Amino acid sequence: MKSIRKSRNRFIVLSLAIPVILLLMFVVYPSVDLVAMSFTSWDGISPHRDFVGVGNYVDMFTKSPDLWLSLRNNFIYLAVHMVMIPIELSIAVMLNTKFKGTGLVKTIAFLPFIINGVGMSYAFSYFFSPVNGAFNDILTSLGLSSWIQSWLSDPKVVNFVLASVSAWRFSGYHIVLFSTGLTSIPTEVMEAARIDGANAWQQLWRIQLPSIWLVFSFVMFDCIRGTLQCFDIPFIMTNGGPGYASSTFTLYTIDTAFKYNSFGMAATMAVAIMVIVILVYLFQNVVLKKVFRQ
Amino acid sequence: MKKVFATVLSVCMAAALFAGCGASTSSSTAASSAASGSAVAEGELDPNIKATLTFATWDNEAIDFYEELDLEGRFQELYPNVDLEIEEFKDDVEYFNQMKIRASANELPDLMYLQTRYFSVYGDYMLDLSDTQAAANNVLAADCEYNGKVIGIPEKISSDYVYYWSDLFEEAGVEVPQTWDEFVTVCETLQNYYGADDPSFMAIGMGAKDSWPMYPLMEYSPASFSGNGTYWDYMATVDEPFAEGEPIREAYTKVYELLSKGVLGSDPLGLGYDQTLSLFLNKQAGMMIDNSMGLAKIKASGVDLTDLKSFYVPYTGEDGTINHIAQGDFFMGVTTNSENPELAKAFLEFYFNDFYPDYVQKLSSDSTMTTAEKAKDPYMAYADEAQTNVNIVAYMGGADDYTAIVNECKFDYNKVGTEMLTEGFDLEAAFDKLNADWSAAREKLGME
């Protein structure tokens, strides 16, 4: 009996040892190093890292207005993604009903997510191009040429264009996630609700949404994390311009590190975005829990 | 003296030995390497040394020429067991980002390219090449030292020209401008003439969405108008460089006046460099300001270039002379991280003394070596015919103080250029902010 327990314990320890070591090496150590770096003025090359205390944190709040402008742009992405969630959910609910071509619609919706982000961003650069751009051609052919804007260069418009591209890319992924969650709800429960006279809205609000609460929470987290750390779409489509008008927090952080050789300050910004993501996630969790409990 | 003679003799013998193993054409290669003065470096090396030399570049054009001219094979005639691993990067931004990460991990390649603006960043990671024959034969190396050391040998001369379609000029009734004011007028005339029928037409194709293509105007105009190639170093000594009377303020004011006339087309920030180049090749842009790498792309496009000509950007100084910026580019250096620094130096000697004369003929750039003569590219030579009153200004990127201030206040001239193209841009307010940021950075860095 003892030997079985010993073997079991050894197996557990060995099974856990490798992931724990990997976690310590590739997650914990870099994170600790990142936090430590955020208190230095390291230029990314010098062998010495001069300790500057909380100087970077103070400068980040007091001397980096463009950083906060960039963060504001991130929240535009977040807002657009949040607006898309009810639409994605509605499509997933529709796809969950029995009609032909569900699989095809899901595949088409999922396609943008598996397309390479860099290639897709380049394609959209040309799509929104002011010269020979397909989007302007479409508007013109529909008789809506007065709607034509400087899609990628007008600071008032550009972030919404980029956020829409981001939403286009990730909506299919969210639809598939919602759809998978909805499929997992036992059919007996839904049938019982229908027999009891529950209408579509009541079924959604009282049964489907609470049942997929974990999926919903994950999608929300994915949106928050993804939009606050958004990089590839603005980097390729506008390079954060004009000026910093379409820059994002991550784009600005990377510029700080590589263009201006301020790895210490960039580490501070990375810590800040980590904290912001955690805070927004916690807030979202509290709100979601309250809503679903009701 | 005896030792040097013996060394030279042994290298000559080794070269002859290797030449015997190779094709007849290679004998001259190996022999010339020894004769060209790289004997000391090579003499210390075992020709049978087994190693891999890593060599990083962002010059995509060069990679094809390396293959065509068999760079590795020719070097292996000298060192048969040495492999050459060329690491290629998409562009200079990606290249220098990667190099920065690798420098912090002491993982730089054996050989890497630099630009003068990165000397202060990588200077401590580069070996001194002052004693090489390549440095002695290079026309720019000695003038581009960093802290008294030659840390890189430039293989190109970077000069930006205005490439234009002469048939478009002719039809619009304009001629090559001799002064900045004439240049502004030419741009306006072209824009009005062709823009009337085609709203997407650009007098100057810039690709400002990518920000970096603004550099001929934003980086070079202060040095060009003032005729001071080390302008950035001067700027580092001034507390308020954007104040009234300062050269950069005057230069940027002129550039802003040009840009505000709409000569970059109706939506200049909506188009990147590649898109703009395509439009230029399609004659939907009258001019493009570009360097030899851009010219290489134009030549490789396959379009009819009969009407393509060039002129210097007419940055005219007070005496009416056109100040034309020229700088060494693609400085090849040996890093301190190299496991085989002597072998890397031997490669560098081979590259500039033996390989370069053939290689430079393929480039659009002028030669930087006294040992490799090359006629000026015919498309660039048009500029010399069109404008004769030209003064060459040797340009250097800013040194340590300038870099420190730029990093502190995040001054990005190209971004300033793109902001000039946005609606409601206030030049005076921009100058005030730049001045405030600049002086605060100097104060923080203790440079008052």
XYZ file of C-alpha atoms in Angstrom, chain A:
294
model
C 0.000 0.000 0.000
C 2.824 2.277 0.988
C 4.719 1.626 -2.215
C 1.646 2.486 -4.300
C 1.320 5.771 -2.424
C 5.033 6.423 -2.906
C 4.818 5.694 -6.610
C 1.786 7.911 -6.933
C 3.505 10.758 -5.108
C 6.615 10.348 -7.231
C 4.504 10.394 -10.361
C 2.702 13.547 -9.228
C 5.957 15.296 -8.335
C 7.601 14.344 -11.624
C 4.546 15.351 -13.625
C 4.424 18.703 -11.937
C 8.157 19.346 -11.893
C 8.582 19.974 -15.619
C 5.664 22.399 -16.055
C 6.634 24.204 -12.860
C 10.244 24.546 -14.003
C 9.095 25.767 -17.419
C 6.696 28.183 -15.762
C 9.447 29.524 -13.508
C 11.864 29.886 -16.420
C 9.599 31.371 -19.052
C 6.898 33.185 -17.089
C 7.935 33.954 -13.527
C 11.570 34.861 -14.162
C 10.881 37.149 -17.173
C 8.047 38.809 -15.255
C 10.236 39.458 -12.230
C 13.013 40.675 -14.529
C 10.535 42.955 -16.294
C 9.420 44.507 -13.008
C 13.053 44.898 -11.923
C 13.918 46.494 -15.277
C 11.095 48.986 -14.845
C 13.040 50.570 -11.971
C 16.128 51.168 -14.111
C 17.165 53.496 -16.909
C 18.578 50.642 -19.014
C 19.062 51.559 -22.674
C 18.764 47.978 -23.923
C 22.427 47.618 -24.798
C 24.607 48.804 -21.960
C 25.840 46.067 -19.597
C 24.853 48.284 -16.659
C 21.340 48.965 -15.465
C 21.194 52.113 -13.371
C 18.550 52.039 -10.660
C 16.221 55.049 -10.846
C 13.618 54.051 -8.270
C 10.077 54.993 -9.226
C 11.361 57.682 -11.632
C 10.041 55.853 -14.682
C 6.611 55.461 -13.107
C 6.485 59.159 -12.259
C 7.629 60.127 -15.784
C 5.115 57.766 -17.333
C 2.248 59.542 -15.579
C 3.571 63.088 -15.848
C 5.660 63.312 -19.029
C 4.144 60.910 -21.529
C 0.946 62.455 -22.883
C 1.277 60.497 -26.130
C 1.230 57.269 -24.150
C -2.169 58.088 -22.690
C -3.398 59.197 -26.097
C -2.334 55.754 -27.309
C -4.191 54.081 -24.433
C -7.295 56.055 -25.348
C -7.020 54.544 -28.819
C -6.899 51.087 -27.241
C -10.187 51.810 -25.505
C -11.726 52.668 -28.883
C -10.819 49.142 -29.993
C -12.286 47.770 -26.777
C -15.513 49.720 -27.257
C -15.927 48.484 -30.842
C -15.305 44.893 -29.747
C -17.807 45.267 -26.898
C -20.427 46.541 -29.351
C -19.738 43.495 -31.509
C -20.264 40.954 -28.703
C -24.122 41.054 -28.720
C -24.015 40.766 -32.507
C -21.650 37.821 -32.323
C -23.834 36.200 -29.694
C -26.958 36.720 -31.815
C -25.275 35.111 -34.813
C -24.143 32.199 -32.621
C -27.700 31.707 -31.328
C -29.015 31.738 -34.894
C -26.356 29.248 -35.956
C -27.427 27.026 -33.067
C -30.876 26.563 -34.572
C -31.339 23.880 -37.186
C -30.831 25.253 -40.660
C -28.802 24.110 -43.627
C -25.384 25.590 -44.153
C -24.546 26.190 -40.481
C -21.147 24.589 -40.910
C -20.383 26.656 -43.999
C -21.343 29.918 -42.261
C -19.201 29.012 -39.256
C -16.249 28.214 -41.517
C -16.588 31.475 -43.415
C -16.924 33.421 -40.167
C -13.863 31.697 -38.728
C -11.669 32.274 -41.790
C -10.470 35.822 -40.930
C -9.127 34.525 -37.628
C -6.849 31.973 -39.280
C -5.551 34.375 -41.915
C -2.111 35.707 -41.065
C -2.557 39.015 -39.259
C 0.273 40.752 -41.097
C -0.970 39.730 -44.533
C -4.509 40.692 -43.627
C -3.381 44.123 -42.423
C -1.503 44.722 -45.670
C -4.593 43.707 -47.620
C -6.725 46.180 -45.683
C -4.140 48.919 -46.261
C -4.815 48.573 -49.956
C -8.554 48.120 -49.372
C -8.751 51.529 -47.670
C -6.194 53.194 -49.961
C -7.260 56.632 -51.204
C -5.999 55.780 -54.697
C -7.508 52.713 -56.384
C -8.804 51.539 -52.981
C -11.553 48.924 -53.210
C -13.617 50.418 -50.385
C -13.869 53.808 -52.057
C -14.723 52.073 -55.342
C -17.533 50.172 -53.619
C -18.910 53.387 -52.130
C -18.687 55.106 -55.510
C -20.471 52.264 -57.297
C -23.251 52.454 -54.706
C -23.618 56.170 -55.327
C -22.175 56.985 -51.904
C -19.056 58.803 -53.010
C -19.880 61.654 -50.636
C -19.156 59.218 -47.787
C -15.544 58.809 -48.881
C -13.103 59.812 -46.168
C -9.372 59.760 -45.580
C -9.821 56.413 -43.887
C -6.245 55.907 -42.756
C -5.083 59.470 -42.318
C -7.884 61.405 -40.655
C -7.238 61.290 -36.892
C -10.994 61.468 -36.258
C -11.712 58.364 -38.345
C -8.608 56.205 -38.416
C -8.994 54.450 -35.055
C -12.542 53.353 -35.843
C -11.363 51.944 -39.170
C -8.569 50.003 -37.489
C -10.868 48.819 -34.700
C -13.362 47.607 -37.323
C -10.636 45.600 -39.028
C -9.743 44.109 -35.656
C -13.403 43.283 -34.984
C -13.714 41.704 -38.442
C -10.733 39.525 -37.694
C -11.837 38.266 -34.289
C -15.641 38.166 -34.557
C -15.679 34.780 -36.277
C -13.559 33.329 -33.497
C -15.965 34.629 -30.887
C -18.969 33.348 -32.844
C -17.468 29.867 -32.935
C -16.734 30.003 -29.195
C -20.269 31.127 -28.364
C -21.708 28.561 -30.720
C -19.689 25.751 -29.133
C -20.863 26.857 -25.696
C -24.488 26.917 -26.811
C -24.192 23.452 -28.363
C -23.089 22.075 -25.000
C -26.416 23.034 -23.358
C -28.522 19.854 -22.964
C -31.390 19.834 -25.467
C -33.774 18.526 -22.775
C -33.334 21.741 -20.826
C -34.148 23.874 -23.848
C -37.117 21.679 -24.784
C -38.446 21.818 -21.227
C -38.190 25.622 -21.334
C -40.080 25.741 -24.621
C -42.817 23.400 -23.267
C -43.100 25.658 -20.210
C -43.762 28.546 -22.607
C -40.457 30.417 -22.396
C -39.993 32.760 -25.361
C -36.689 33.179 -27.247
C -35.567 36.107 -25.098
C -36.331 34.253 -21.857
C -34.518 31.170 -23.136
C -31.472 33.294 -23.964
C -31.456 35.327 -20.783
C -32.487 32.633 -18.290
C -30.896 29.488 -19.726
C -28.411 29.989 -22.526
C -26.411 32.915 -21.191
C -26.015 31.548 -17.631
C -25.044 28.183 -19.124
C -22.269 29.649 -21.207
C -21.113 32.099 -18.598
C -17.568 30.715 -18.630
C -17.357 31.064 -22.418
C -18.768 34.555 -22.171
C -16.229 35.460 -19.510
C -13.401 34.083 -21.655
C -14.529 36.028 -24.723
C -14.696 39.201 -22.655
C -11.224 38.581 -21.277
C -9.913 37.846 -24.762
C -11.369 41.143 -25.985
C -9.889 43.122 -23.124
C -6.468 41.524 -23.356
C -6.411 41.621 -27.141
C -7.556 45.189 -27.570
C -5.357 46.623 -24.835
C -2.327 44.881 -26.306
C -3.244 45.465 -29.955
C -0.173 45.882 -32.143
C -0.054 44.341 -35.615
C -3.037 46.046 -37.260
C -2.075 49.682 -36.445
C 1.626 48.930 -36.907
C 1.162 47.747 -40.473
C -1.802 49.806 -41.581
C -0.774 53.224 -40.255
C 2.426 52.802 -38.256
C 0.600 54.615 -35.467
C 0.251 57.775 -37.520
C -0.351 60.456 -38.414
C 1.822 61.499 -35.485
C 0.548 59.335 -32.637
C -3.107 59.574 -33.727
C -3.523 55.837 -34.248
C -0.769 54.602 -31.985
C -1.630 52.028 -29.359
C -0.128 51.399 -25.943
C 1.985 48.492 -27.197
C 3.088 50.351 -30.314
C 4.216 53.274 -28.185
C 5.972 50.919 -25.769
C 7.895 49.276 -28.595
C 8.886 52.674 -29.988
C 10.085 53.673 -26.538
C 12.242 50.570 -26.275
C 13.688 50.321 -29.747
C 13.512 53.736 -31.355
C 14.409 55.716 -28.245
C 16.571 53.133 -26.471
C 14.583 53.373 -23.237
C 14.068 49.774 -22.227
C 13.619 50.753 -18.587
C 10.706 53.050 -19.418
C 9.272 50.479 -21.846
C 9.361 47.876 -19.074
C 7.448 50.330 -16.870
C 4.819 50.662 -19.576
C 4.622 46.873 -19.947
C 4.024 46.531 -16.214
C 1.389 49.251 -16.408
C -0.545 47.546 -19.221
C -0.378 44.264 -17.297
C -1.927 45.950 -14.275
C -4.546 47.702 -16.432
C -5.568 44.399 -18.070
C -5.883 42.721 -14.670
C -7.918 45.604 -13.242
C -10.288 45.756 -16.205
C -10.670 41.980 -16.097
C -11.480 41.998 -12.383
C -14.014 44.781 -12.914
C -15.583 42.878 -15.802
C -15.774 39.703 -13.702
C -17.511 41.486 -10.843
C -20.029 43.035 -13.245
C -20.649 39.769 -15.119
C -21.135 37.812 -11.913
C -23.682 40.327 -10.658
C -25.567 40.313 -13.967
C -25.705 36.533 -14.255
C -26.652 36.067 -10.593
C -29.660 38.292 -11.172
